[in-house]
Coordinates of C-alpha atoms in Angstrom, one line a residue:
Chain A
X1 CA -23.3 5.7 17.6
X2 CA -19.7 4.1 15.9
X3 CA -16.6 4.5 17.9
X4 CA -14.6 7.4 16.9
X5 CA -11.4 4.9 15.8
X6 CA -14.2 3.4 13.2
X7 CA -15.3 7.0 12.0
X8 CA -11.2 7.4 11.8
X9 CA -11.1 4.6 9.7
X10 CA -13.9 5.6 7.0
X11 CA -12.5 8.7 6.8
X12 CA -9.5 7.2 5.4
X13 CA -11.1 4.4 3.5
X14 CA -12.7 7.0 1.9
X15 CA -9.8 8.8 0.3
X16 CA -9.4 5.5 -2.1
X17 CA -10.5 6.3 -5.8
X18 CA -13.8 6.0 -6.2
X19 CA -14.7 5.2 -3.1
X20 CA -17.7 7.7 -0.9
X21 CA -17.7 7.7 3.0
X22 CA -20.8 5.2 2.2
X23 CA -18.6 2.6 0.6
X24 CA -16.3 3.5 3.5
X25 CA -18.7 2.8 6.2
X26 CA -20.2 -0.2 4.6
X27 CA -16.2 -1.5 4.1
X28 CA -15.3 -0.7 7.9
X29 CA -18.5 -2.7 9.2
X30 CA -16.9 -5.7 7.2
X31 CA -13.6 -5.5 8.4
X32 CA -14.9 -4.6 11.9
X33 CA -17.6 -7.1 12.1
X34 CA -17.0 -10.6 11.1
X35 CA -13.5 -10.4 8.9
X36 CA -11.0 -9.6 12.2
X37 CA -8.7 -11.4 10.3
X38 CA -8.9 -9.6 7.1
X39 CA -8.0 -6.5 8.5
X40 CA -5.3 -7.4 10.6
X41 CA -3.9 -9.1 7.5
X42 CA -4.4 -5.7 5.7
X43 CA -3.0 -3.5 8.6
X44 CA 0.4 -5.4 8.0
X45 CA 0.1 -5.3 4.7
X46 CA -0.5 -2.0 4.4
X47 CA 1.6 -0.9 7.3
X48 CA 5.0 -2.1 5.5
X49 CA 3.5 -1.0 1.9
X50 CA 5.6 2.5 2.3
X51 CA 9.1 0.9 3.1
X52 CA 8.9 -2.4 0.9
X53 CA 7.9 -0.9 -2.3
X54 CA 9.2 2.3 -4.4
X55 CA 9.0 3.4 -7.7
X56 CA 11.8 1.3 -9.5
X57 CA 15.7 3.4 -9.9
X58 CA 15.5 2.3 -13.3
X59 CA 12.1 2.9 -14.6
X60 CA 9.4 4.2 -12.1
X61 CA 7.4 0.9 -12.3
X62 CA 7.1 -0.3 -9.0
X63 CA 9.4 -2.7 -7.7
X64 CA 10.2 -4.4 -4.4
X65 CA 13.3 -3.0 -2.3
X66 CA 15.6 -5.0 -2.1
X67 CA 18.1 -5.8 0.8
X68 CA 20.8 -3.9 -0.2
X69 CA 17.9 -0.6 -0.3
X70 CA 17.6 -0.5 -3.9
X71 CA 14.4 -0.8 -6.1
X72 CA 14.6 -2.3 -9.3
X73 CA 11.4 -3.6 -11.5
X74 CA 10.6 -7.7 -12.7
X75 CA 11.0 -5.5 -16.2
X76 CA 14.3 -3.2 -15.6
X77 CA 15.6 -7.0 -14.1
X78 CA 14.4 -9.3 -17.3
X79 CA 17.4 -10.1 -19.5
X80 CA 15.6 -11.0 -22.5
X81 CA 14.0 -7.5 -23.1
X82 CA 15.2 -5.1 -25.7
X83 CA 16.9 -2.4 -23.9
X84 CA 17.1 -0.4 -27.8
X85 CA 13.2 0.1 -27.6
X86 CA 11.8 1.9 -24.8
X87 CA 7.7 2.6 -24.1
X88 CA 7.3 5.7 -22.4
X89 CA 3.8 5.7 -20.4
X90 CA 2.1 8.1 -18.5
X91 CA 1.3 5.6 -15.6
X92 CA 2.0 2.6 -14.4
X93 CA -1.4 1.3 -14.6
X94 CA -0.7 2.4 -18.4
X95 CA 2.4 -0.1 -18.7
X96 CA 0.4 -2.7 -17.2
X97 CA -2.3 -2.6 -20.4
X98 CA 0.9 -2.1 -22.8
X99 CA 2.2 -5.5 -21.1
X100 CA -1.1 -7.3 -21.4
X101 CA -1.3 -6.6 -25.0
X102 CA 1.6 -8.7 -25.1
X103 CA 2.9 -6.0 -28.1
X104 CA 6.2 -4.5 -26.5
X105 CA 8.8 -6.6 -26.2
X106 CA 11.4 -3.5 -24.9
X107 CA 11.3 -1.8 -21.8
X108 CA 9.5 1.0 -20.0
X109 CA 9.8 4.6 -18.8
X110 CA 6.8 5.4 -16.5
X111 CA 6.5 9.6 -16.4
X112 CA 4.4 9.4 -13.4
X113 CA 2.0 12.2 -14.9
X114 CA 1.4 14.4 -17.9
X115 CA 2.4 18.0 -19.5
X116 CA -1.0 20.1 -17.9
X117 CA -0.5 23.5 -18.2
X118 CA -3.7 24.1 -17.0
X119 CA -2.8 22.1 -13.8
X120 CA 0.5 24.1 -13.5
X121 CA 2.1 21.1 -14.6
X122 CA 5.5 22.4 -16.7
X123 CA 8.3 20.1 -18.6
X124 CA 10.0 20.8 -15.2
X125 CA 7.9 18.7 -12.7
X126 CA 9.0 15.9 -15.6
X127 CA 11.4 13.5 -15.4
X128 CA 13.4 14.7 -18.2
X129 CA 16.8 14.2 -17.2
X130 CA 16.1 10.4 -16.0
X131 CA 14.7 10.0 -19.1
X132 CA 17.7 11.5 -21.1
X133 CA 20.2 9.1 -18.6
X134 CA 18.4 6.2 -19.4
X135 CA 18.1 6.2 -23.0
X136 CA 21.8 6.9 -23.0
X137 CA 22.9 4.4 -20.7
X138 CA 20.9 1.8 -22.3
X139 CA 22.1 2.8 -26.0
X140 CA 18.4 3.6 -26.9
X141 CA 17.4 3.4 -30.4
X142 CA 13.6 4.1 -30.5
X143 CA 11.0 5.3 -28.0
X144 CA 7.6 4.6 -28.4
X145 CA 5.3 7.4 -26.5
X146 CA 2.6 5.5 -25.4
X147 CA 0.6 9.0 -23.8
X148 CA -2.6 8.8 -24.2
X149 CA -4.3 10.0 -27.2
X150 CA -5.8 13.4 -24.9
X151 CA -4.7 17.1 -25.2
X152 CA -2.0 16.5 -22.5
X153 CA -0.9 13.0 -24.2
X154 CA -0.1 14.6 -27.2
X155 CA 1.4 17.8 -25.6
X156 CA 3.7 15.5 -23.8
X157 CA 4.5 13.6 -26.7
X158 CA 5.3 16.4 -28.7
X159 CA 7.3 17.8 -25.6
X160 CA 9.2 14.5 -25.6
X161 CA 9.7 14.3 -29.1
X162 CA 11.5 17.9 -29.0
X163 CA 13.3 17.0 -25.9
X164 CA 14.7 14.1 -27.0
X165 CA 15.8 15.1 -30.9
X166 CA 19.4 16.0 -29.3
X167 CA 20.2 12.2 -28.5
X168 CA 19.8 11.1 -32.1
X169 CA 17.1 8.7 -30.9
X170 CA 13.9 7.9 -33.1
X171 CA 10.6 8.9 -31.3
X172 CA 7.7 7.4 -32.3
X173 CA 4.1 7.4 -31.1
X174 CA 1.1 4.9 -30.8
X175 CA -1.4 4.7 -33.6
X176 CA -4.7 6.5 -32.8
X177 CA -8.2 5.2 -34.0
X178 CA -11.3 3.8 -34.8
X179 CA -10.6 0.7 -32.0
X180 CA -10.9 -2.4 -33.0
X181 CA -14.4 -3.5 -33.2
X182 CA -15.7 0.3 -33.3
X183 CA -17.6 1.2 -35.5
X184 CA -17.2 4.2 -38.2
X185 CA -20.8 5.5 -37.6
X186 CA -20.2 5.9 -33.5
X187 CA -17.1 6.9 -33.8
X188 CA -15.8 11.2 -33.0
X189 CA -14.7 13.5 -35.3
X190 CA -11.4 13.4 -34.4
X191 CA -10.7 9.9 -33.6
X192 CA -12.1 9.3 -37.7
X193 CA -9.7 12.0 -38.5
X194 CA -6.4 10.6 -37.1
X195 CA -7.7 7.1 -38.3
X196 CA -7.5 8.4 -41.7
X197 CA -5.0 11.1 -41.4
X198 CA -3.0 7.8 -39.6
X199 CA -3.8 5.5 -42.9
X200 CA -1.3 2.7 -43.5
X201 CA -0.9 1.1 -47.2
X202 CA -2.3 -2.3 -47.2
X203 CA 0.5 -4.6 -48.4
X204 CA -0.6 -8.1 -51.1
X205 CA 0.6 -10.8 -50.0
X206 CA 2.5 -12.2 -53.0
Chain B
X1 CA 5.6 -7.4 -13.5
X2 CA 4.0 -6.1 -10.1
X3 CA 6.5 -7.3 -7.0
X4 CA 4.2 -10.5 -5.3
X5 CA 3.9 -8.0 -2.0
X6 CA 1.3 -5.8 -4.3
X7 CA -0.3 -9.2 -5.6
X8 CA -1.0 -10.4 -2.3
X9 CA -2.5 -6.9 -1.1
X10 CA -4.8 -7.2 -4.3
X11 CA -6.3 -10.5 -3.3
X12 CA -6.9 -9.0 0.1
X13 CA -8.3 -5.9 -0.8
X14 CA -10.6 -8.1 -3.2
X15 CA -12.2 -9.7 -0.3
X16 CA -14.4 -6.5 1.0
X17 CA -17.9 -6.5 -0.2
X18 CA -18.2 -5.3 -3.5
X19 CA -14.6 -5.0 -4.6
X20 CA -13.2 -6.9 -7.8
X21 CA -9.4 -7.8 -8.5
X22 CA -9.4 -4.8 -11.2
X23 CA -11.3 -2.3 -8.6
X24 CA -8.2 -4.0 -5.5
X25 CA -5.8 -3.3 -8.3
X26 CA -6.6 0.2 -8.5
X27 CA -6.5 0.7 -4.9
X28 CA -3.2 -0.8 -4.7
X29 CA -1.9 1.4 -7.3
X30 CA -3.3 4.3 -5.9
X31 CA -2.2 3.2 -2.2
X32 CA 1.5 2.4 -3.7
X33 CA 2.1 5.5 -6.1
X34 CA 1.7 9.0 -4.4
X35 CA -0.5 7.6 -1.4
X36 CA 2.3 6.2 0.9
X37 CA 1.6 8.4 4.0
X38 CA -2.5 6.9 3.7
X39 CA -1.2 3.3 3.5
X40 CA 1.1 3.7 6.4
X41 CA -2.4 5.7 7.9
X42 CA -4.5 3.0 7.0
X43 CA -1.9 0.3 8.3
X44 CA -1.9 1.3 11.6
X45 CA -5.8 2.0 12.1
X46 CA -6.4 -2.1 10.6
X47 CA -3.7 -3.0 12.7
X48 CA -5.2 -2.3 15.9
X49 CA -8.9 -2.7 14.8
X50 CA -9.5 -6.6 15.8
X51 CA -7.9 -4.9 19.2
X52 CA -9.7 -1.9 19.9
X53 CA -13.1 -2.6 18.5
X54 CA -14.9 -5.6 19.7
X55 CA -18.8 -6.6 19.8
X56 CA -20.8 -4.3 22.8
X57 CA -20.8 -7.3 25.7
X58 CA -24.8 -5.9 25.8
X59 CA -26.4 -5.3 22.5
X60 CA -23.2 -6.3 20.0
X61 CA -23.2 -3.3 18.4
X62 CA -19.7 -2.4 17.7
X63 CA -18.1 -0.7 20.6
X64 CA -14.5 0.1 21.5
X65 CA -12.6 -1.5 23.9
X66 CA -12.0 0.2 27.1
X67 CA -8.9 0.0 29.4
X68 CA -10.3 -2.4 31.8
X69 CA -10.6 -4.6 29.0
X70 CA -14.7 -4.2 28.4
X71 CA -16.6 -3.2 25.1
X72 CA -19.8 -1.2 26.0
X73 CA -21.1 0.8 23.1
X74 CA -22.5 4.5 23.1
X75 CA -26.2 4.0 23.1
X76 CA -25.8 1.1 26.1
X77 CA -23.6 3.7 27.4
X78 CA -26.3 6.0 27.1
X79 CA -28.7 6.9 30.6
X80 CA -31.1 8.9 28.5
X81 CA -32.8 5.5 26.7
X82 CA -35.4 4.0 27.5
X83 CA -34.4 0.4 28.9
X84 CA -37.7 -0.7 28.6
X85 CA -38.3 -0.6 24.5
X86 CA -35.3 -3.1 23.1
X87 CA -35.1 -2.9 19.2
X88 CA -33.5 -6.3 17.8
X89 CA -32.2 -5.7 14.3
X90 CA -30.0 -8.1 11.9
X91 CA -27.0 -6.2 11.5
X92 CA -25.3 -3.2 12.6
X93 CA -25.6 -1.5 9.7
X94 CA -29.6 -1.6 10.5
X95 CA -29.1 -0.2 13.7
X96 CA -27.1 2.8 12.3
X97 CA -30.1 3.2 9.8
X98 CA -32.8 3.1 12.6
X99 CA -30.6 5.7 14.6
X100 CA -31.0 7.6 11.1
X101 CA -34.7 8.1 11.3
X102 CA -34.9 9.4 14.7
X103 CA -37.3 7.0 15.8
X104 CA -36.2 4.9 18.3
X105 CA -35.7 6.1 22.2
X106 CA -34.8 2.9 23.3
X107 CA -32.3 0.3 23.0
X108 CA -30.9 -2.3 20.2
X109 CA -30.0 -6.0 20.3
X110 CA -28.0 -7.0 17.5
X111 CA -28.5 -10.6 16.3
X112 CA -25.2 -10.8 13.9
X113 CA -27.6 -12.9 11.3
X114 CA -30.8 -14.0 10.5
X115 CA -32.5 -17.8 11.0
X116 CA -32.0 -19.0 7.8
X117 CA -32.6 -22.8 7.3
X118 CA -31.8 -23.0 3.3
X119 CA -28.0 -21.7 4.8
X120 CA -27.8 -23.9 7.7
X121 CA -28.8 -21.2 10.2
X122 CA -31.2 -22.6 12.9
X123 CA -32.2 -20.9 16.2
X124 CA -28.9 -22.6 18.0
X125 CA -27.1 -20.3 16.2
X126 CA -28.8 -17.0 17.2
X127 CA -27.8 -15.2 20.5
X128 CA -31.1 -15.8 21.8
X129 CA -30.1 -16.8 25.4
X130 CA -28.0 -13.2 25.5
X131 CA -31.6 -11.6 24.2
X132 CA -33.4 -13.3 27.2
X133 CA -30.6 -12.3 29.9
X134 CA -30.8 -8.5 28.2
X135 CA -34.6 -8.6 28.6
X136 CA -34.7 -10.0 32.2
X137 CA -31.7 -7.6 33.2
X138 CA -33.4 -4.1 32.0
X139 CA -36.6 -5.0 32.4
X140 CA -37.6 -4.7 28.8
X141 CA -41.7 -4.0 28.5
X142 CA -41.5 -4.5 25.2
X143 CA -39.4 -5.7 21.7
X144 CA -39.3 -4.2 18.5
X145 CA -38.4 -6.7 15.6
X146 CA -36.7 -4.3 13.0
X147 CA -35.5 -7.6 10.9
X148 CA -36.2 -7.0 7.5
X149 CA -39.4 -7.9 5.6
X150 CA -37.9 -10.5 4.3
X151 CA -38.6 -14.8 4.1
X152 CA -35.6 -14.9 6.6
X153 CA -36.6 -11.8 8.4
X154 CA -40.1 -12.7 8.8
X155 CA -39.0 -16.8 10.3
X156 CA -36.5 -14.7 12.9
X157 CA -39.6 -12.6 14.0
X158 CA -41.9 -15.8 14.5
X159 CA -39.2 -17.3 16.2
X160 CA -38.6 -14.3 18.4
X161 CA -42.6 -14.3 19.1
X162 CA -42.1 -17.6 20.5
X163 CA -39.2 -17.6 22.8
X164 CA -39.8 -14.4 24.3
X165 CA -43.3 -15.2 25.0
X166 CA -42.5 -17.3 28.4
X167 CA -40.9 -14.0 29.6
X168 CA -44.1 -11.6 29.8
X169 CA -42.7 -9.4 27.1
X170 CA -44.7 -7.3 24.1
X171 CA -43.3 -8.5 20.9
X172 CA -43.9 -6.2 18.1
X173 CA -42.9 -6.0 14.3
X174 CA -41.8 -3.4 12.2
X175 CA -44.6 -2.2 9.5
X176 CA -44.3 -3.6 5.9
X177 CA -46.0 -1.5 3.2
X178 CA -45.3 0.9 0.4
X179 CA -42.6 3.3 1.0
X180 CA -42.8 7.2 1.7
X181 CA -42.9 8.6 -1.7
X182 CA -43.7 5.6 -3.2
X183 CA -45.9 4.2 -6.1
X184 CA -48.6 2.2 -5.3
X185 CA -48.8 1.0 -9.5
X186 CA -45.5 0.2 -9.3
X187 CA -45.1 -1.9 -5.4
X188 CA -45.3 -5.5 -5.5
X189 CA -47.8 -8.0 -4.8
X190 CA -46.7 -9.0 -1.3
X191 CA -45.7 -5.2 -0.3
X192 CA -49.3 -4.0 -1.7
X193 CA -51.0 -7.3 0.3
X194 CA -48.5 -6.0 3.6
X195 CA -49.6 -2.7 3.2
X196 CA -54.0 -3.5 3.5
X197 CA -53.6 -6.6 5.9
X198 CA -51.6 -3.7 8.1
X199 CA -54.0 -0.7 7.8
X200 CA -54.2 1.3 10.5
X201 CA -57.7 3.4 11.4
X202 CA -57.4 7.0 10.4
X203 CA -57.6 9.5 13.6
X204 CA -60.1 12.4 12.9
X205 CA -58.4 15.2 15.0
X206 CA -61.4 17.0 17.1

């Protein structure tokens, strides 16, 4: 009953996250019905998406190319950052929440996915080495693993932690527990564990 | 920290039905990171959407364009329908779910929107002149108002009634009752009052 170029198109709306060949379908009849506009807008957009952006040289955040072809990050390019402190994350969506807490003040090392052994995913399909160059380059003192607190966070993490012992840098990792305004009854087994395995000593003020 | 170009594909993205910045955001992410070749995919198809896909010139169902320039859809396309029984629904995604439940052998006429006076919708904004041409041209015997039970729905049928009546043609509506499967403790008012008013006599098979 659709054109074919419409079933075309579900087919690849539906390969967004989340998104059924329902959603699709119900998206397509938008963009094909009264929003003409919308998706010629988004066929440029999209369309020059591949060549205009790249994981940044620097950091694998993603950055704009710029005209000379290169790809470096609003982050990798801010001055007043602290290149001694580096926050390794898994994603970038990940940095993006680290930023919004407004908490890191250093820069950023996006891994791009996780130790998964299970997956078939090895320290070798990691970027190690760009790792390793940066934090020497950049005379690295600490690096915060922000992983997530999950089997292949902390396998990562640990991974990391080894890895990294040979450059004489300190390698910390984010606190894991009750969140705040959790509560102690709801909370897991583990999660009450590291909170208290994770205790801090609560300092007077004089 | 995201380059503006991601920003501005975000606010686009945000404007299909249903979609939120944060749900844009992950789409863009998604699109951006390992999902370059669907971007560029997805690109090209939007591109050449406001192009290729136009209104049918008959029913307005969607149709692609062909390459003497016309737009005639697949079911007006189609010699095994029945000209005479026309089925005017709301939207096209109504006409894809009356194609669904196999019922209908004859044709569609797509209104694009309902008469809705509380929006600013009055009968001058209805195709109904392209519903009386379509009528006189096939020779429709009789219309099938498949707008939904609805205050809008119902005005649009009435209003149908009367402009088609000068033309000779059988105007009928859609029933309104409780659903297959459905709970007659648990149905409405209105749908429970629909479904008496619109009894039908029970055939004793001989």
């Amino acid at each position: 009953v659709l054109p074919d170029r419409l079933r075309a198109l579900t087919h690849l709306l539906a390969r967004l996250p989340g998104v059924g060949e329902k959603t699709a379908q119900r998206y397509v009849l938008f963009l094909a019905g009264e929003e003409g506009a919308l998706a010629t807008d988004l066929g440029r957009e999209l369309s020059a998406l591949a060549e205009a952006v790249r994981p940044c040289e620097r950091c694998r955040n993603l950055a704009e190319v710029d005209d000379l072809g290169h790809a470096i990050c609003a982050i990798c390019k801010d001055n007043r950052r602290d290149s001694a402190l580096l926050c390794v994350v898994a994603r970038v969506q990940d940095l993006l929440a680290v930023e919004r807490s407004g908490a890191m003040r250093g820069r950023y090392f996006v891994l791009g996915r996780l130790l998964s052994p299970l997956d078939g995913v090895g320290p070798d399909e990691l970027p190690l080495a760009m790792l390793a160059a940066r934090i020497q380059q950049d005379g690295v003192k600490e690096v915060i693993v922000a992983t997530p607190p999950s089997v292949d966070g902390e396998a990562t993490a640990l991974l990391l932690a080894q890895e990294l012992a040979p450059l004489g840098v300190r390698v910390s990792r984010i606190a894991s527990g009750v969140p705040h305004g959790g509560d102690l009854e709801f909370s897991d087994q583990i999660t009450l564990g590291r909170a208290i395995s994770g205790r801090r000593s609560v300092d007077v003020p004089r």
